Structure formats: structure tokens, C-alpha cells
């Protein structure tokens, strides 16, 4: 019988060698991108999309999940929020979307540092409005990992990749680490395994399949990197004091919901949870997505400091 006790030596080896397994890749070319982007902590320019409200009451910094990019995940939701007085800023994470580094895994720590840099820049530009961070899937893990160091007024975690540390299935951890160590560039298409459905919006899923900016399938290096994101998120969870909102889909076939809830329960700030009976993993693009958009709008506008700046 496999137990955590007899797997302890394997965990020790993984802890000692894990940093070298499937580490980050150096992207070719210059670090600077388009002039309309945001600057990450190390000066790298990240592609960004903005949906400004006419009379903004709050700013939402939106962080997409693995393989995706800002407008793909948030465009429709962000326009809805803009009409409700919430300006959304969605940047493409390093290694994804419209960035020159697309396809080069940057490492979990770099993604977390990028969010710290983006929040600092947005805060410096706008001091009179509340700023909140919304992270979806991998972006939720990045957001939670960075949260203790962020000057933000709220945190929204949508189907977040936060089930790291002791919450991560140990056999899955060993398999991911082994693959990243031996065949880091091998990409796993999912052929021959159980198919996972990410949403009930089939037309949207077909569109993602045709989108040249959508990155798929993940390599062993990237799968191990995602494990590292969940670890950083779980480690940071107990130090998170901002008000937070957790959004989950009851039909999500990707998240281990019980483990996500256990990690979320460690947050020390005031928190709320919403579980959508008809929700899947791609909450902002499911067929019932407008319910999610509305709940985010209401939660953001209910924050005590959610007031427009004096003119």
C-alpha cells in the first residue's frame, strides 16, 4: 500500500532536486514589447488590454490561466464590468498570448513577481480608486501567491490553481516531477486518457481550438511549473489578509474542489464563496457566465472604498 510515510524519501529527493526539474526557459529576443504594455518587475513589457469605465469606481487587474491570454478570458466580462463602473486591466502573462516570450515557460516565481510589478505600476498611476486582483485558474494561483505582498483592496479567485503543498496528490506530484526531469519538452495531448471538458460552451471551446494565440498542449516542464504555482499559492495562503471571493463551478472537471476549499479556508481575511451549480472551469465563458460577471460586479462595488474619485 502506498502511503505518505513510505513516500517520504521520494518527497525528500523531489524537494532537493525539484528546482532543477523543468526549470524556466529563457525567451529569445528583446524584453521590450509594445509601448502600450505594462512593465513587469524586471522591466519586461507585458501585452495588456484595457476596458475603461466612463466613471470608474474601481480597478480590476485580471490574470488569465494557463495557455490563455487576457482578452480571450476576460473581454466579454470586462465590457460588462466597464458598463457598471469598473475598469478592467488584463495583461498577458509572460510566456503566453501576445508576448514575444509566448511558448517559453518563465517559471512560477517569475509569474508571481510579474503580478507584483503590475500591481505596483497600476497603484502608482491611480491612487484614488480601490484596486483589486482577479485571477482565473493558474492566474488564481499566481494571485494568491503574490497577495501577501500586494497593496490591493480585494482578491477574487476564480477556479484557482491553489491546491499545492500537502493538498497536492503525492503520486501526481511524483509523476509530474519525473516527466519534467526526464522529458521536459514533451507535450501531452491527452490522447488515450480520460477526456476532460472545460466548459459547456462548445462553440467557445471550438474557437479556442482555432485561436493561434492559445497555447496547447502543455509540456512536462509547464505541468511541473503549474505544480509549483499551486505550491506557492498554498504556502502564501495563511498570510493573505485582504477581503476575498472564491468562485467555483460544481461541474469543474479540473479542480479538486475539496482541496481548493481547504486551502482557501486558511486565508485570514474576510472571505466569501460562491459555487455555481451549472458552472464549469472556464467560468467567465460558460453558458451561465453572465451570472459570474454579475457576482463579481456586485462584490467589487460592495467594497467599503468602492467610491468614485472626487472630480
mmCIF file of C-alpha atoms in Angstrom, residues 80-239:
data_model
loop_
_atom_site.group_PDB
_atom_site.id
_atom_site.type_symbol
_atom_site.label_atom_id
_atom_site.label_comp_id
_atom_site.label_asym_id
_atom_site.label_seq_id
_atom_site.Cartn_x
_atom_site.Cartn_y
_atom_site.Cartn_z
ATOM 1 C CA UNK A 80 -19.899 44.190 -18.748
ATOM 2 C CA UNK A 81 -17.893 45.474 -15.778
ATOM 3 C CA UNK A 82 -16.923 48.671 -17.616
ATOM 4 C CA UNK A 83 -20.619 49.421 -18.152
ATOM 5 C CA UNK A 84 -21.029 49.033 -14.366
ATOM 6 C CA UNK A 85 -18.232 51.463 -13.464
ATOM 7 C CA UNK A 86 -15.326 49.002 -13.096
ATOM 8 C CA UNK A 87 -12.211 49.458 -15.211
ATOM 9 C CA UNK A 88 -10.533 46.156 -16.082
ATOM 10 C CA UNK A 89 -6.841 45.793 -16.933
ATOM 11 C CA UNK A 90 -5.953 42.309 -18.222
ATOM 12 C CA UNK A 91 -2.326 41.586 -19.088
ATOM 13 C CA UNK A 92 -0.927 38.555 -20.888
ATOM 14 C CA UNK A 93 1.289 36.653 -18.501
ATOM 15 C CA UNK A 94 4.892 36.163 -19.520
ATOM 16 C CA UNK A 95 5.193 33.145 -21.836
ATOM 17 C CA UNK A 96 1.627 33.472 -23.134
ATOM 18 C CA UNK A 97 -0.626 35.299 -25.556
ATOM 19 C CA UNK A 98 0.713 38.303 -27.433
ATOM 20 C CA UNK A 99 4.073 38.447 -25.674
ATOM 21 C CA UNK A 100 7.311 37.748 -27.540
ATOM 22 C CA UNK A 101 8.026 35.119 -24.897
ATOM 23 C CA UNK A 102 4.970 33.032 -25.862
ATOM 24 C CA UNK A 103 5.769 29.329 -25.562
ATOM 25 C CA UNK A 104 8.715 29.792 -23.193
ATOM 26 C CA UNK A 105 7.806 28.791 -19.642
ATOM 27 C CA UNK A 106 9.133 31.586 -17.368
ATOM 28 C CA UNK A 107 8.913 29.807 -14.026
ATOM 29 C CA UNK A 108 6.290 30.144 -11.287
ATOM 30 C CA UNK A 109 8.310 32.699 -9.335
ATOM 31 C CA UNK A 110 8.602 34.973 -12.386
ATOM 32 C CA UNK A 111 4.839 34.939 -12.889
ATOM 33 C CA UNK A 112 4.291 35.921 -9.259
ATOM 34 C CA UNK A 113 6.899 38.685 -9.459
ATOM 35 C CA UNK A 114 5.283 39.980 -12.654
ATOM 36 C CA UNK A 115 1.960 40.441 -10.872
ATOM 37 C CA UNK A 116 3.694 42.293 -8.047
ATOM 38 C CA UNK A 117 5.255 44.611 -10.611
ATOM 39 C CA UNK A 118 1.987 45.185 -12.476
ATOM 40 C CA UNK A 119 0.062 45.991 -9.293
ATOM 41 C CA UNK A 120 2.762 48.421 -8.209
ATOM 42 C CA UNK A 121 2.621 50.206 -11.544
ATOM 43 C CA UNK A 122 -1.184 50.446 -11.579
ATOM 44 C CA UNK A 123 -1.202 51.703 -7.985
ATOM 45 C CA UNK A 124 1.356 54.380 -8.828
ATOM 46 C CA UNK A 125 -0.815 55.571 -11.708
ATOM 47 C CA UNK A 126 -4.076 55.589 -9.765
ATOM 48 C CA UNK A 127 -4.068 56.229 -6.024
ATOM 49 C CA UNK A 128 -7.656 57.380 -5.523
ATOM 50 C CA UNK A 129 -9.543 54.255 -6.641
ATOM 51 C CA UNK A 130 -9.688 50.830 -4.985
ATOM 52 C CA UNK A 131 -7.615 48.257 -6.880
ATOM 53 C CA UNK A 132 -8.476 44.555 -6.809
ATOM 54 C CA UNK A 133 -6.956 41.479 -8.405
ATOM 55 C CA UNK A 134 -8.929 38.740 -10.136
ATOM 56 C CA UNK A 135 -7.138 35.515 -11.049
ATOM 57 C CA UNK A 136 -8.572 32.620 -13.053
ATOM 58 C CA UNK A 137 -7.166 29.080 -12.857
ATOM 59 C CA UNK A 138 -3.344 29.396 -12.958
ATOM 60 C CA UNK A 139 -3.869 33.142 -12.641
ATOM 61 C CA UNK A 140 -5.704 32.480 -9.385
ATOM 62 C CA UNK A 141 -2.696 30.588 -8.070
ATOM 63 C CA UNK A 142 -0.402 33.434 -9.122
ATOM 64 C CA UNK A 143 -2.726 35.961 -7.473
ATOM 65 C CA UNK A 144 -2.871 34.078 -4.165
ATOM 66 C CA UNK A 145 0.899 33.525 -4.128
ATOM 67 C CA UNK A 146 1.527 37.243 -4.642
ATOM 68 C CA UNK A 147 -1.296 38.516 -2.404
ATOM 69 C CA UNK A 148 0.665 38.965 0.872
ATOM 70 C CA UNK A 149 2.905 41.484 -0.916
ATOM 71 C CA UNK A 150 0.197 43.310 -2.884
ATOM 72 C CA UNK A 151 -1.303 46.675 -1.996
ATOM 73 C CA UNK A 152 -4.789 45.752 -3.154
ATOM 74 C CA UNK A 153 -8.247 46.140 -1.683
ATOM 75 C CA UNK A 154 -9.614 42.744 -2.609
ATOM 76 C CA UNK A 155 -8.830 39.384 -4.172
ATOM 77 C CA UNK A 156 -11.081 37.304 -6.435
ATOM 78 C CA UNK A 157 -10.071 33.695 -7.076
ATOM 79 C CA UNK A 158 -11.999 32.000 -9.893
ATOM 80 C CA UNK A 159 -11.475 28.234 -10.257
ATOM 81 C CA UNK A 160 -7.986 28.865 -8.815
ATOM 82 C CA UNK A 161 -4.927 26.596 -9.020
ATOM 83 C CA UNK A 162 -4.117 26.778 -5.303
ATOM 84 C CA UNK A 163 -4.193 23.154 -4.096
ATOM 85 C CA UNK A 164 -0.440 22.798 -3.536
ATOM 86 C CA UNK A 165 1.776 21.531 -0.744
ATOM 87 C CA UNK A 166 0.232 18.701 1.248
ATOM 88 C CA UNK A 167 -3.038 19.120 -0.671
ATOM 89 C CA UNK A 168 -1.477 18.012 -3.958
ATOM 90 C CA UNK A 169 -1.864 14.324 -4.771
ATOM 91 C CA UNK A 170 1.587 12.863 -3.990
ATOM 92 C CA UNK A 171 1.505 10.368 -6.851
ATOM 93 C CA UNK A 172 0.613 13.126 -9.300
ATOM 94 C CA UNK A 173 3.461 15.203 -7.901
ATOM 95 C CA UNK A 174 5.981 12.412 -8.422
ATOM 96 C CA UNK A 175 4.739 11.788 -11.967
ATOM 97 C CA UNK A 176 4.934 15.482 -12.878
ATOM 98 C CA UNK A 177 8.415 15.910 -11.409
ATOM 99 C CA UNK A 178 9.705 12.760 -13.098
ATOM 100 C CA UNK A 179 8.387 13.791 -16.518
ATOM 101 C CA UNK A 180 9.824 17.300 -16.138
ATOM 102 C CA UNK A 181 13.199 15.850 -15.178
ATOM 103 C CA UNK A 182 13.396 13.284 -17.991
ATOM 104 C CA UNK A 183 11.386 14.716 -20.912
ATOM 105 C CA UNK A 184 10.780 18.405 -20.117
ATOM 106 C CA UNK A 185 9.815 19.390 -23.684
ATOM 107 C CA UNK A 186 7.401 16.546 -24.329
ATOM 108 C CA UNK A 187 3.873 17.841 -24.822
ATOM 109 C CA UNK A 188 0.944 15.804 -23.574
ATOM 110 C CA UNK A 189 -2.089 15.846 -25.850
ATOM 111 C CA UNK A 190 -4.352 13.796 -23.587
ATOM 112 C CA UNK A 191 -4.785 11.041 -26.185
ATOM 113 C CA UNK A 192 -5.542 7.687 -24.606
ATOM 114 C CA UNK A 193 -6.658 9.189 -21.280
ATOM 115 C CA UNK A 194 -9.971 10.309 -19.880
ATOM 116 C CA UNK A 195 -11.185 13.425 -21.685
ATOM 117 C CA UNK A 196 -11.745 16.492 -19.541
ATOM 118 C CA UNK A 197 -14.388 19.029 -20.520
ATOM 119 C CA UNK A 198 -13.549 22.610 -19.518
ATOM 120 C CA UNK A 199 -16.893 24.260 -20.301
ATOM 121 C CA UNK A 200 -20.421 23.676 -21.561
ATOM 122 C CA UNK A 201 -19.919 26.449 -24.133
ATOM 123 C CA UNK A 202 -18.925 24.208 -27.016
ATOM 124 C CA UNK A 203 -18.756 26.973 -29.627
ATOM 125 C CA UNK A 204 -16.315 28.873 -27.422
ATOM 126 C CA UNK A 205 -14.166 25.748 -26.950
ATOM 127 C CA UNK A 206 -14.032 25.236 -30.719
ATOM 128 C CA UNK A 207 -12.955 28.851 -31.080
ATOM 129 C CA UNK A 208 -10.113 28.314 -28.629
ATOM 130 C CA UNK A 209 -9.028 25.331 -30.689
ATOM 131 C CA UNK A 210 -8.652 27.600 -33.724
ATOM 132 C CA UNK A 211 -7.046 30.521 -31.859
ATOM 133 C CA UNK A 212 -3.360 30.821 -32.888
ATOM 134 C CA UNK A 213 -2.518 32.611 -29.631
ATOM 135 C CA UNK A 214 -3.964 29.910 -27.395
ATOM 136 C CA UNK A 215 -1.090 27.732 -26.173
ATOM 137 C CA UNK A 216 -1.672 23.974 -26.166
ATOM 138 C CA UNK A 217 -0.983 21.281 -25.150
ATOM 139 C CA UNK A 218 1.235 21.664 -22.032
ATOM 140 C CA UNK A 219 4.772 20.317 -21.883
ATOM 141 C CA UNK A 220 6.138 18.327 -18.961
ATOM 142 C CA UNK A 221 8.123 21.439 -17.988
ATOM 143 C CA UNK A 222 4.923 23.501 -17.883
ATOM 144 C CA UNK A 223 2.953 20.865 -15.976
ATOM 145 C CA UNK A 224 5.623 20.835 -13.279
ATOM 146 C CA UNK A 225 5.594 24.637 -13.360
ATOM 147 C CA UNK A 226 1.864 24.573 -12.663
ATOM 148 C CA UNK A 227 2.503 22.341 -9.661
ATOM 149 C CA UNK A 228 4.983 24.948 -8.430
ATOM 150 C CA UNK A 229 2.330 27.665 -8.818
ATOM 151 C CA UNK A 230 -0.050 25.682 -6.606
ATOM 152 C CA UNK A 231 2.727 25.213 -4.035
ATOM 153 C CA UNK A 232 3.489 28.939 -3.875
ATOM 154 C CA UNK A 233 -0.219 29.705 -3.533
ATOM 155 C CA UNK A 234 -0.770 27.218 -0.718
ATOM 156 C CA UNK A 235 2.314 28.462 1.130
ATOM 157 C CA UNK A 236 1.161 32.085 0.932
ATOM 158 C CA UNK A 237 -2.469 31.397 1.855
ATOM 159 C CA UNK A 238 -2.211 31.856 5.630
ATOM 160 C CA UNK A 239 -0.627 35.316 5.185
#
